[in-house]
Coordinates of C-alpha atoms in Angstrom, one line a residue:
Chain A
M1 CA 38.2 53.9 -4.1
S2 CA 41.3 54.7 -6.2
R3 CA 41.7 58.0 -4.3
V4 CA 41.6 56.1 -0.9
F5 CA 44.4 53.7 -2.0
S6 CA 46.7 56.2 -3.7
K7 CA 50.1 56.9 -2.3
P8 CA 49.9 59.1 0.8
Q9 CA 50.9 62.7 0.0
K10 CA 53.4 63.0 2.9
G11 CA 54.9 59.9 4.5
V12 CA 55.7 61.4 7.8
I13 CA 52.1 62.5 8.2
F14 CA 50.7 59.1 7.2
W15 CA 52.8 57.3 9.8
K16 CA 51.7 59.8 12.4
Q17 CA 48.1 59.2 11.5
L18 CA 48.6 55.4 11.4
F19 CA 50.0 55.4 15.0
N20 CA 47.1 57.6 16.1
E21 CA 44.7 55.2 14.6
F22 CA 46.4 52.2 16.4
E23 CA 45.6 54.0 19.6
N24 CA 42.0 55.1 18.6
L25 CA 40.9 51.9 17.0
G26 CA 43.0 49.3 18.7
I27 CA 44.2 50.2 22.1
A28 CA 40.9 52.0 22.9
S29 CA 39.1 48.7 22.2
L30 CA 41.3 46.6 24.6
G31 CA 38.9 46.9 27.5
I32 CA 35.7 45.8 25.8
V33 CA 37.6 43.0 23.9
A34 CA 39.1 41.7 27.2
F35 CA 35.8 41.8 29.0
I36 CA 33.8 40.0 26.4
S37 CA 36.5 37.4 25.7
V38 CA 36.9 36.3 29.3
F39 CA 33.2 35.9 29.9
M40 CA 32.7 34.3 26.5
G41 CA 35.3 31.7 27.2
A42 CA 33.9 31.1 30.7
V43 CA 30.4 30.6 29.4
V44 CA 31.5 28.1 26.7
A45 CA 33.4 26.1 29.3
I46 CA 30.5 26.0 31.8
Q47 CA 28.0 25.0 29.1
T48 CA 30.2 22.3 27.7
A49 CA 31.0 20.9 31.2
Y50 CA 27.3 20.8 32.1
N51 CA 26.4 19.0 28.9
I52 CA 28.9 16.2 29.3
D53 CA 26.7 13.5 30.9
S54 CA 28.4 10.4 29.6
P55 CA 31.3 9.0 31.6
L56 CA 32.8 7.9 28.2
I57 CA 33.5 11.5 27.3
P58 CA 36.6 12.7 29.1
M59 CA 36.4 16.1 30.9
S60 CA 39.4 17.2 28.9
M61 CA 36.8 17.8 26.1
V62 CA 35.9 21.0 27.9
G63 CA 39.4 22.5 27.1
F64 CA 39.2 21.2 23.6
T65 CA 35.8 22.7 23.0
V66 CA 36.7 26.1 24.5
R67 CA 39.9 26.2 22.3
Q68 CA 38.0 25.3 19.1
S69 CA 35.1 27.6 19.8
V70 CA 37.2 30.6 20.8
I71 CA 39.8 30.3 18.1
L72 CA 37.6 29.3 15.2
E73 CA 34.6 31.4 15.7
F74 CA 34.1 33.5 18.9
S75 CA 37.3 35.6 18.8
P76 CA 37.5 36.3 15.1
T77 CA 33.8 36.6 14.3
V78 CA 32.0 37.8 17.5
I79 CA 34.8 40.2 18.4
S80 CA 34.8 41.6 14.9
L81 CA 31.0 42.1 15.1
I82 CA 31.6 44.0 18.4
L83 CA 34.3 46.0 16.8
A84 CA 32.0 46.7 13.8
G85 CA 29.7 48.4 16.3
K86 CA 32.3 50.2 18.3
V87 CA 35.0 51.1 15.8
G88 CA 32.6 51.3 12.8
S89 CA 30.3 53.8 14.3
R90 CA 33.3 55.8 15.5
I91 CA 34.8 56.0 12.1
A92 CA 31.5 56.8 10.3
S93 CA 30.5 59.5 12.8
E94 CA 34.0 61.1 12.9
I95 CA 34.3 61.4 9.2
G96 CA 30.6 62.2 8.8
T97 CA 30.9 65.1 11.2
M98 CA 34.0 66.3 9.4
R99 CA 31.9 66.3 6.2
I100 CA 29.0 68.3 7.5
T101 CA 31.2 70.8 9.3
E102 CA 33.1 71.4 6.0
Q103 CA 36.4 70.1 7.4
I104 CA 36.6 67.7 4.4
D105 CA 36.0 70.6 2.1
A106 CA 38.8 72.5 3.9
L107 CA 41.2 69.6 3.2
E108 CA 40.2 69.5 -0.5
I109 CA 40.6 73.2 -0.9
M110 CA 44.2 72.9 0.5
G111 CA 44.9 70.3 -2.2
V112 CA 44.8 67.3 0.2
N113 CA 43.4 64.0 -1.0
S114 CA 40.9 63.9 1.8
A115 CA 39.7 60.3 1.1
N116 CA 43.3 59.0 1.3
Y117 CA 44.2 61.2 4.3
L118 CA 41.2 60.3 6.4
I119 CA 40.3 56.7 5.4
F120 CA 43.5 54.9 4.3
P121 CA 45.3 55.2 7.8
K122 CA 42.1 53.8 9.4
I123 CA 42.0 50.8 7.0
A124 CA 45.7 50.1 7.4
A125 CA 45.6 50.5 11.2
S126 CA 42.6 48.2 11.5
M127 CA 44.1 45.5 9.3
L128 CA 47.3 45.6 11.4
I129 CA 45.9 46.0 14.9
N130 CA 42.8 43.8 14.8
P131 CA 44.8 40.5 14.4
I132 CA 46.7 41.5 17.6
L133 CA 43.4 42.2 19.4
I134 CA 42.0 38.9 18.2
I135 CA 45.1 36.9 19.5
F136 CA 44.7 38.7 22.8
S137 CA 41.0 37.8 22.8
M138 CA 41.8 34.1 22.1
W139 CA 44.2 34.0 25.0
L140 CA 41.8 35.7 27.3
G141 CA 38.9 33.5 26.1
I142 CA 40.8 30.4 27.0
L143 CA 41.9 31.9 30.3
G144 CA 38.3 32.7 31.1
G145 CA 37.3 29.1 30.4
W146 CA 40.0 27.8 32.6
V147 CA 39.2 30.2 35.5
A148 CA 35.5 29.2 35.3
M149 CA 36.4 25.5 35.5
V150 CA 38.8 25.8 38.3
A151 CA 36.5 28.2 40.3
S152 CA 33.6 25.8 39.9
N153 CA 35.6 22.6 40.4
L154 CA 34.0 21.1 37.3
V155 CA 37.3 20.3 35.5
T156 CA 40.8 20.1 36.9
T157 CA 43.6 22.3 35.4
H158 CA 45.3 19.1 34.2
D159 CA 42.3 17.9 32.3
F160 CA 41.6 21.4 30.9
I161 CA 45.2 21.8 29.6
N162 CA 45.2 18.3 28.2
G163 CA 42.0 19.2 26.3
L164 CA 43.6 22.3 24.9
R165 CA 46.5 20.3 23.5
V166 CA 44.3 17.6 21.8
D167 CA 44.6 17.6 18.0
F168 CA 45.8 21.2 17.8
E169 CA 46.4 22.4 14.3
G170 CA 48.3 25.7 13.8
F171 CA 46.3 26.3 10.6
T172 CA 43.2 27.2 12.7
I173 CA 45.1 30.2 14.1
F174 CA 46.1 31.2 10.5
Y175 CA 42.4 30.7 9.4
S176 CA 41.2 33.0 12.2
L177 CA 43.7 35.7 11.4
I178 CA 42.8 35.6 7.7
K179 CA 39.2 36.1 8.7
T180 CA 40.1 38.9 11.1
I181 CA 42.1 40.8 8.5
V182 CA 39.2 40.6 5.9
F183 CA 36.7 41.6 8.6
A184 CA 39.0 44.6 9.6
F185 CA 39.0 45.7 6.0
I186 CA 35.2 45.5 5.8
I187 CA 34.7 47.4 9.0
S188 CA 37.0 50.3 8.3
S189 CA 36.3 50.7 4.5
V190 CA 32.5 50.4 4.8
S191 CA 32.4 52.8 7.8
G192 CA 34.8 55.2 6.0
F193 CA 32.7 55.1 2.9
F194 CA 29.4 55.9 4.8
G195 CA 31.1 58.6 6.8
Y196 CA 32.6 60.2 3.7
E197 CA 29.4 60.1 1.8
T198 CA 27.4 61.8 4.6
H199 CA 25.4 64.9 3.5
G200 CA 23.1 67.0 5.6
G201 CA 23.3 67.4 9.4
A202 CA 23.4 65.6 12.7
L203 CA 20.5 63.3 11.7
E204 CA 22.4 62.1 8.6
V205 CA 25.6 61.5 10.7
G206 CA 23.5 59.2 12.9
Q207 CA 22.0 57.4 9.9
S208 CA 25.5 57.0 8.3
S209 CA 26.8 55.6 11.5
T210 CA 23.9 53.1 11.8
Q211 CA 24.2 52.1 8.2
A212 CA 27.9 51.5 8.6
V213 CA 27.4 49.2 11.5
V214 CA 24.5 47.3 9.9
I215 CA 26.2 46.8 6.5
S216 CA 29.6 45.9 8.1
S217 CA 27.9 43.3 10.3
I218 CA 26.0 41.8 7.3
L219 CA 29.2 41.6 5.2
I220 CA 31.1 40.0 8.1
I221 CA 28.5 37.3 8.5
L222 CA 28.5 36.7 4.7
F223 CA 32.3 36.7 4.4
N224 CA 32.5 34.4 7.4
L225 CA 30.6 31.8 5.5
V226 CA 32.6 32.3 2.3
L227 CA 36.0 32.2 3.9
T228 CA 35.1 29.2 6.1
Q229 CA 34.0 27.4 2.9
L230 CA 37.1 28.4 1.1
L231 CA 39.7 27.8 3.8
L232 CA 38.3 24.8 5.8
T233 CA 36.9 22.5 3.1
Chain B
M1 CA 42.6 87.6 -11.1
I2 CA 39.9 85.0 -11.3
E3 CA 37.4 84.9 -14.1
A4 CA 34.1 83.0 -14.3
K5 CA 33.1 82.5 -18.0
N6 CA 29.6 81.6 -18.9
I7 CA 29.1 79.2 -15.9
D8 CA 26.1 77.0 -15.8
K9 CA 25.4 74.6 -13.0
F10 CA 22.5 72.1 -12.6
F11 CA 21.5 70.0 -9.7
G12 CA 19.2 67.4 -11.4
D13 CA 16.6 69.5 -13.2
H14 CA 17.3 72.6 -11.1
H15 CA 19.2 75.2 -13.0
V16 CA 21.2 76.8 -10.1
L17 CA 23.6 79.1 -12.0
K18 CA 22.6 80.6 -15.3
N19 CA 25.4 81.7 -17.7
I20 CA 27.4 83.7 -15.1
S21 CA 30.4 85.7 -16.3
C22 CA 32.3 87.9 -14.0
S23 CA 35.9 88.7 -12.9
F24 CA 37.4 89.1 -9.5
E25 CA 40.3 91.5 -9.3
K26 CA 43.6 91.3 -7.6
G27 CA 44.2 93.3 -4.4
K28 CA 40.5 93.9 -4.0
S29 CA 37.7 92.6 -1.8
N30 CA 35.3 91.2 -4.4
L31 CA 31.9 90.5 -2.8
I32 CA 29.2 88.2 -4.0
I33 CA 25.8 89.0 -2.5
G34 CA 22.4 87.6 -2.9
Q35 CA 19.4 86.1 -1.0
S36 CA 19.7 82.7 0.6
G37 CA 19.2 80.2 -2.2
S38 CA 20.2 82.6 -4.9
G39 CA 23.2 80.4 -5.8
K40 CA 26.1 82.5 -4.4
T41 CA 27.5 79.6 -2.3
V42 CA 27.2 77.3 -5.3
L43 CA 29.1 79.9 -7.4
M44 CA 31.9 80.1 -4.8
K45 CA 32.1 76.3 -4.6
C46 CA 32.3 76.2 -8.4
L47 CA 35.1 78.7 -8.3
V48 CA 37.2 76.6 -5.9
G49 CA 36.3 73.3 -7.5
L50 CA 34.2 71.8 -4.8
H51 CA 31.4 71.7 -7.4
E52 CA 32.2 71.0 -11.1
V53 CA 30.7 73.4 -13.5
D54 CA 28.4 71.9 -16.2
E55 CA 29.1 74.6 -18.8
G56 CA 31.7 77.4 -18.9
A57 CA 35.1 77.8 -17.3
V58 CA 36.9 79.1 -14.3
L59 CA 40.2 80.8 -15.0
Y60 CA 42.9 81.6 -12.4
N61 CA 45.2 84.1 -14.1
E62 CA 44.2 82.6 -17.5
R63 CA 44.8 79.0 -16.3
N64 CA 41.7 77.0 -17.0
F65 CA 40.9 75.4 -13.6
S66 CA 37.8 73.6 -14.8
E67 CA 39.8 71.4 -17.3
M68 CA 42.5 70.4 -14.8
N69 CA 42.6 67.0 -13.0
F70 CA 43.2 66.6 -9.3
E71 CA 47.0 66.7 -9.5
Q72 CA 47.0 69.8 -11.7
R73 CA 44.5 71.5 -9.4
K74 CA 46.7 70.7 -6.4
A75 CA 49.2 73.4 -7.5
I76 CA 46.6 76.1 -7.7
R77 CA 44.9 75.0 -4.5
Q78 CA 48.1 75.6 -2.7
E79 CA 47.7 79.3 -3.7
I80 CA 44.1 79.3 -2.3
G81 CA 43.1 80.0 1.2
M82 CA 39.5 79.6 2.3
L83 CA 37.5 80.8 5.3
F84 CA 34.4 78.6 5.8
Q85 CA 31.2 79.7 7.3
G86 CA 31.8 77.7 10.5
G87 CA 35.5 78.0 10.4
A88 CA 36.0 74.3 9.5
L89 CA 38.8 74.0 12.0
F90 CA 39.9 70.4 12.6
D91 CA 38.4 69.4 15.9
S92 CA 41.1 66.9 16.8
M93 CA 43.9 69.5 16.5
N94 CA 44.7 72.6 18.7
V95 CA 45.0 76.1 17.2
E96 CA 48.7 75.7 16.5
Q97 CA 48.3 72.3 14.8
N98 CA 45.3 73.7 12.7
V99 CA 47.3 76.7 11.4
M100 CA 50.4 74.5 10.9
F101 CA 48.6 71.8 9.0
P102 CA 49.1 73.3 5.5
L103 CA 52.7 74.0 6.3
N104 CA 53.2 70.4 7.5
M105 CA 51.5 69.1 4.4
F106 CA 53.1 71.1 1.7
T107 CA 56.4 72.6 2.9
S108 CA 59.7 71.2 4.0
K109 CA 60.3 74.0 6.6
S110 CA 61.9 73.1 9.9
P111 CA 59.7 72.9 13.0
E112 CA 61.1 76.2 14.2
E113 CA 60.3 78.0 10.9
K114 CA 56.8 76.5 10.9
R115 CA 56.2 77.6 14.5
D116 CA 57.5 81.1 13.7
R117 CA 55.1 81.3 10.7
V118 CA 52.2 80.1 12.9
N119 CA 52.9 82.7 15.5
F120 CA 53.3 85.4 12.9
V121 CA 49.9 84.7 11.2
L122 CA 48.2 84.3 14.6
K123 CA 49.6 87.7 15.6
R124 CA 48.5 89.1 12.3
V125 CA 44.9 88.2 13.1
N126 CA 45.3 89.6 16.7
L127 CA 45.5 86.3 18.5
E128 CA 48.3 85.5 20.9
N129 CA 48.8 82.8 23.5
V130 CA 46.0 80.6 22.1
N131 CA 48.3 78.0 20.4
S132 CA 47.4 75.2 22.8
L133 CA 43.6 75.8 22.8
M134 CA 41.3 73.4 21.1
P135 CA 38.6 74.7 18.6
S136 CA 35.9 73.9 21.1
E137 CA 37.4 76.3 23.6
L138 CA 37.3 79.3 21.2
S139 CA 34.5 81.9 20.7
G140 CA 32.9 82.3 17.3
G141 CA 35.0 85.3 16.5
M142 CA 38.3 83.6 17.6
R143 CA 37.4 80.5 15.4
K144 CA 37.0 82.8 12.4
R145 CA 40.3 84.5 13.1
V146 CA 42.1 81.1 13.5
A147 CA 40.5 80.0 10.2
I148 CA 41.8 83.2 8.6
A149 CA 45.3 82.6 10.0
R150 CA 45.2 79.0 8.6
A151 CA 44.0 80.4 5.3
I152 CA 46.9 82.9 5.0
S153 CA 49.6 80.6 6.5
M154 CA 50.7 79.6 3.0
N155 CA 50.8 83.1 1.6
P156 CA 47.8 82.6 -0.7
S157 CA 47.2 84.5 -3.9
Y158 CA 43.5 83.9 -3.6
L159 CA 41.3 84.1 -0.5
F160 CA 37.7 82.9 -0.4
C161 CA 35.5 83.8 2.5
D162 CA 32.1 82.1 2.8
E163 CA 29.8 84.3 4.9
P164 CA 32.6 85.4 7.3
N165 CA 30.2 87.3 9.5
S166 CA 27.5 84.7 10.1
G167 CA 26.8 84.1 13.7
L168 CA 28.9 87.0 14.9
D169 CA 27.8 90.2 16.8
P170 CA 28.1 93.4 14.7
Q171 CA 31.2 94.6 16.4
T172 CA 33.1 91.3 15.9
A173 CA 31.8 91.1 12.4
G174 CA 33.3 94.6 11.7
V175 CA 36.6 93.4 13.1
I176 CA 36.6 90.4 10.8
D177 CA 35.7 92.6 7.8
L178 CA 38.5 95.0 8.6
L179 CA 40.9 92.1 8.9
I180 CA 39.9 90.7 5.6
Q181 CA 40.3 94.0 3.9
E182 CA 43.7 94.7 5.5
I183 CA 45.1 91.3 4.5
T184 CA 43.8 91.7 1.0
L185 CA 45.6 95.0 0.6
E186 CA 48.7 94.0 2.5
Y187 CA 49.4 90.9 0.5
E188 CA 47.6 91.9 -2.8
I189 CA 45.4 88.9 -2.6
T190 CA 42.4 88.3 -4.9
T191 CA 39.7 88.1 -2.2
I192 CA 36.2 86.8 -2.8
V193 CA 33.7 87.2 0.0
N194 CA 30.3 85.6 -0.1
T195 CA 27.9 87.6 2.2
H196 CA 24.5 89.0 2.8
D197 CA 25.7 91.3 5.5
M198 CA 25.0 94.8 4.3
N199 CA 27.6 96.3 6.7
S200 CA 30.3 94.3 4.9
V201 CA 29.0 95.3 1.5
L202 CA 29.1 99.0 2.4
S203 CA 32.5 98.9 4.2
I204 CA 34.7 96.5 2.1
G205 CA 32.9 96.0 -1.2
D206 CA 35.5 97.1 -3.7
T207 CA 33.5 95.2 -6.3
V208 CA 30.0 93.8 -5.7
A209 CA 28.3 91.1 -7.8
F210 CA 24.6 90.6 -7.0
I211 CA 23.2 87.1 -7.8
Y212 CA 19.5 86.9 -8.3
K213 CA 17.8 83.6 -9.0
G214 CA 21.0 82.1 -10.3
E215 CA 21.9 85.0 -12.6
L216 CA 24.4 87.8 -12.3
W217 CA 21.8 90.6 -11.9
W218 CA 24.0 93.6 -11.1
K219 CA 27.7 94.4 -10.8
G220 CA 29.3 97.5 -9.3
N221 CA 30.9 98.7 -6.1
K222 CA 29.9 99.9 -2.6
H223 CA 29.4 103.4 -3.9
D224 CA 27.3 102.4 -6.9
I225 CA 24.9 100.4 -4.7
L226 CA 23.6 103.6 -3.0
Q227 CA 22.7 105.1 -6.4
S228 CA 21.5 102.0 -8.1
E229 CA 17.9 102.0 -9.4
N230 CA 17.9 98.2 -9.9
K231 CA 14.6 97.1 -8.2
E232 CA 15.7 93.6 -7.1
L233 CA 19.0 94.9 -5.8
N234 CA 17.3 97.7 -3.8
D235 CA 14.7 95.2 -2.5
F236 CA 17.5 93.0 -1.3
V237 CA 20.0 95.6 0.0
F238 CA 17.5 98.1 1.4
G239 CA 14.9 95.7 2.6
T240 CA 15.1 96.7 6.2
E241 CA 13.9 99.9 7.8
L242 CA 17.5 100.9 8.8
T243 CA 19.0 100.4 5.4
S244 CA 16.0 102.0 3.6
R245 CA 16.6 105.1 5.8
L246 CA 20.3 105.0 4.7
K247 CA 19.2 104.9 1.0
K248 CA 16.9 108.0 1.5

């Protein structure tokens, strides 16, 4: 752990690695994040609209519910779980393959701190890029909800936007981003650890990758509860 | 010169290296030979610090490598080049980036100087116009030569080669052997080659250490091998029909 978080040996190379990881871990995930977010927001909106039976409940509740669901839970937690699968397996299998093909040994022989060189840029990049992905996801989730309502004529744009504005607290965004940063750390560090500790062959790389996803997902769910308890109560 | 002094290495209860003492001389190709599982790869990994020795010491020109921490070892490691069995080229980098990697990491040379050095070492290993190729686009022999180029890019004092001929046809294996020998003589490097290829032993073995069941069983050179009466060595070296004819 101390080797991962030590000072990078060469700043220029660290920054280059960091920007590479922004692309590999962040920009490469935009498509899946966008797809899931739009459909998630749409489904939340449709389910809420169909469940409002009482004329005493205004249809603006749909906008309110979509906003709360997407910002508080769906974007930070569900998207982080998706990223644990996509990014986590990528990190673990990439580093694991480097281990079994002696590329990590080659780094060590040269005098490179391989743990720092390989894992630290991934952790830093995830913690910086994931909040941006999650904000993007929130925006698309709400957009998906609005499109679904307008397309199905269940709620007017006016009602939906009114609902979005009801009792909005900026702290909910802050809470979501705190969760996102913690989840990003979990995904990248757990996956990096399992990849780095791989020994054997292709089978073990697969096992490391699976373990990384499973352990990251379990930790995300546990920390979701802990952080919610700490920040919202 | 590299010296191994009374090295013992255990993996759990398994005693892999048993009190091994030997020296590897400067400007010579020092070969470590032995059957698969005899402990020669573990010995090489102990020499370069990828495995820690349980007892004994590894000395680089009388500097005790075994007692150094990561930072102290870093200085010596920059004098080491290593050729791994599979090449261990970085998959995400092309040939030029692979060879340039140690230069980027540990020197403050200008990009032009680094490119010149890369082209020089690639030419030295008889590779030209391959700078932009990815490792996956190279043949086995080319991968080995790129790995040698990367290993010598920093002008190392010590060169370690782990089974440099594995997976290569006899002709290409001969080219790699010759290249290792030429580089060793040209730059006066202390070269240690881990092999069980008898062609290598008989062509470049300036000194040969035979490891048998974790012990240093025999030491000599390529000429001594032909006269040796050591049973285990003869069983290993002249175990095939072709080599037994050579012995006769």
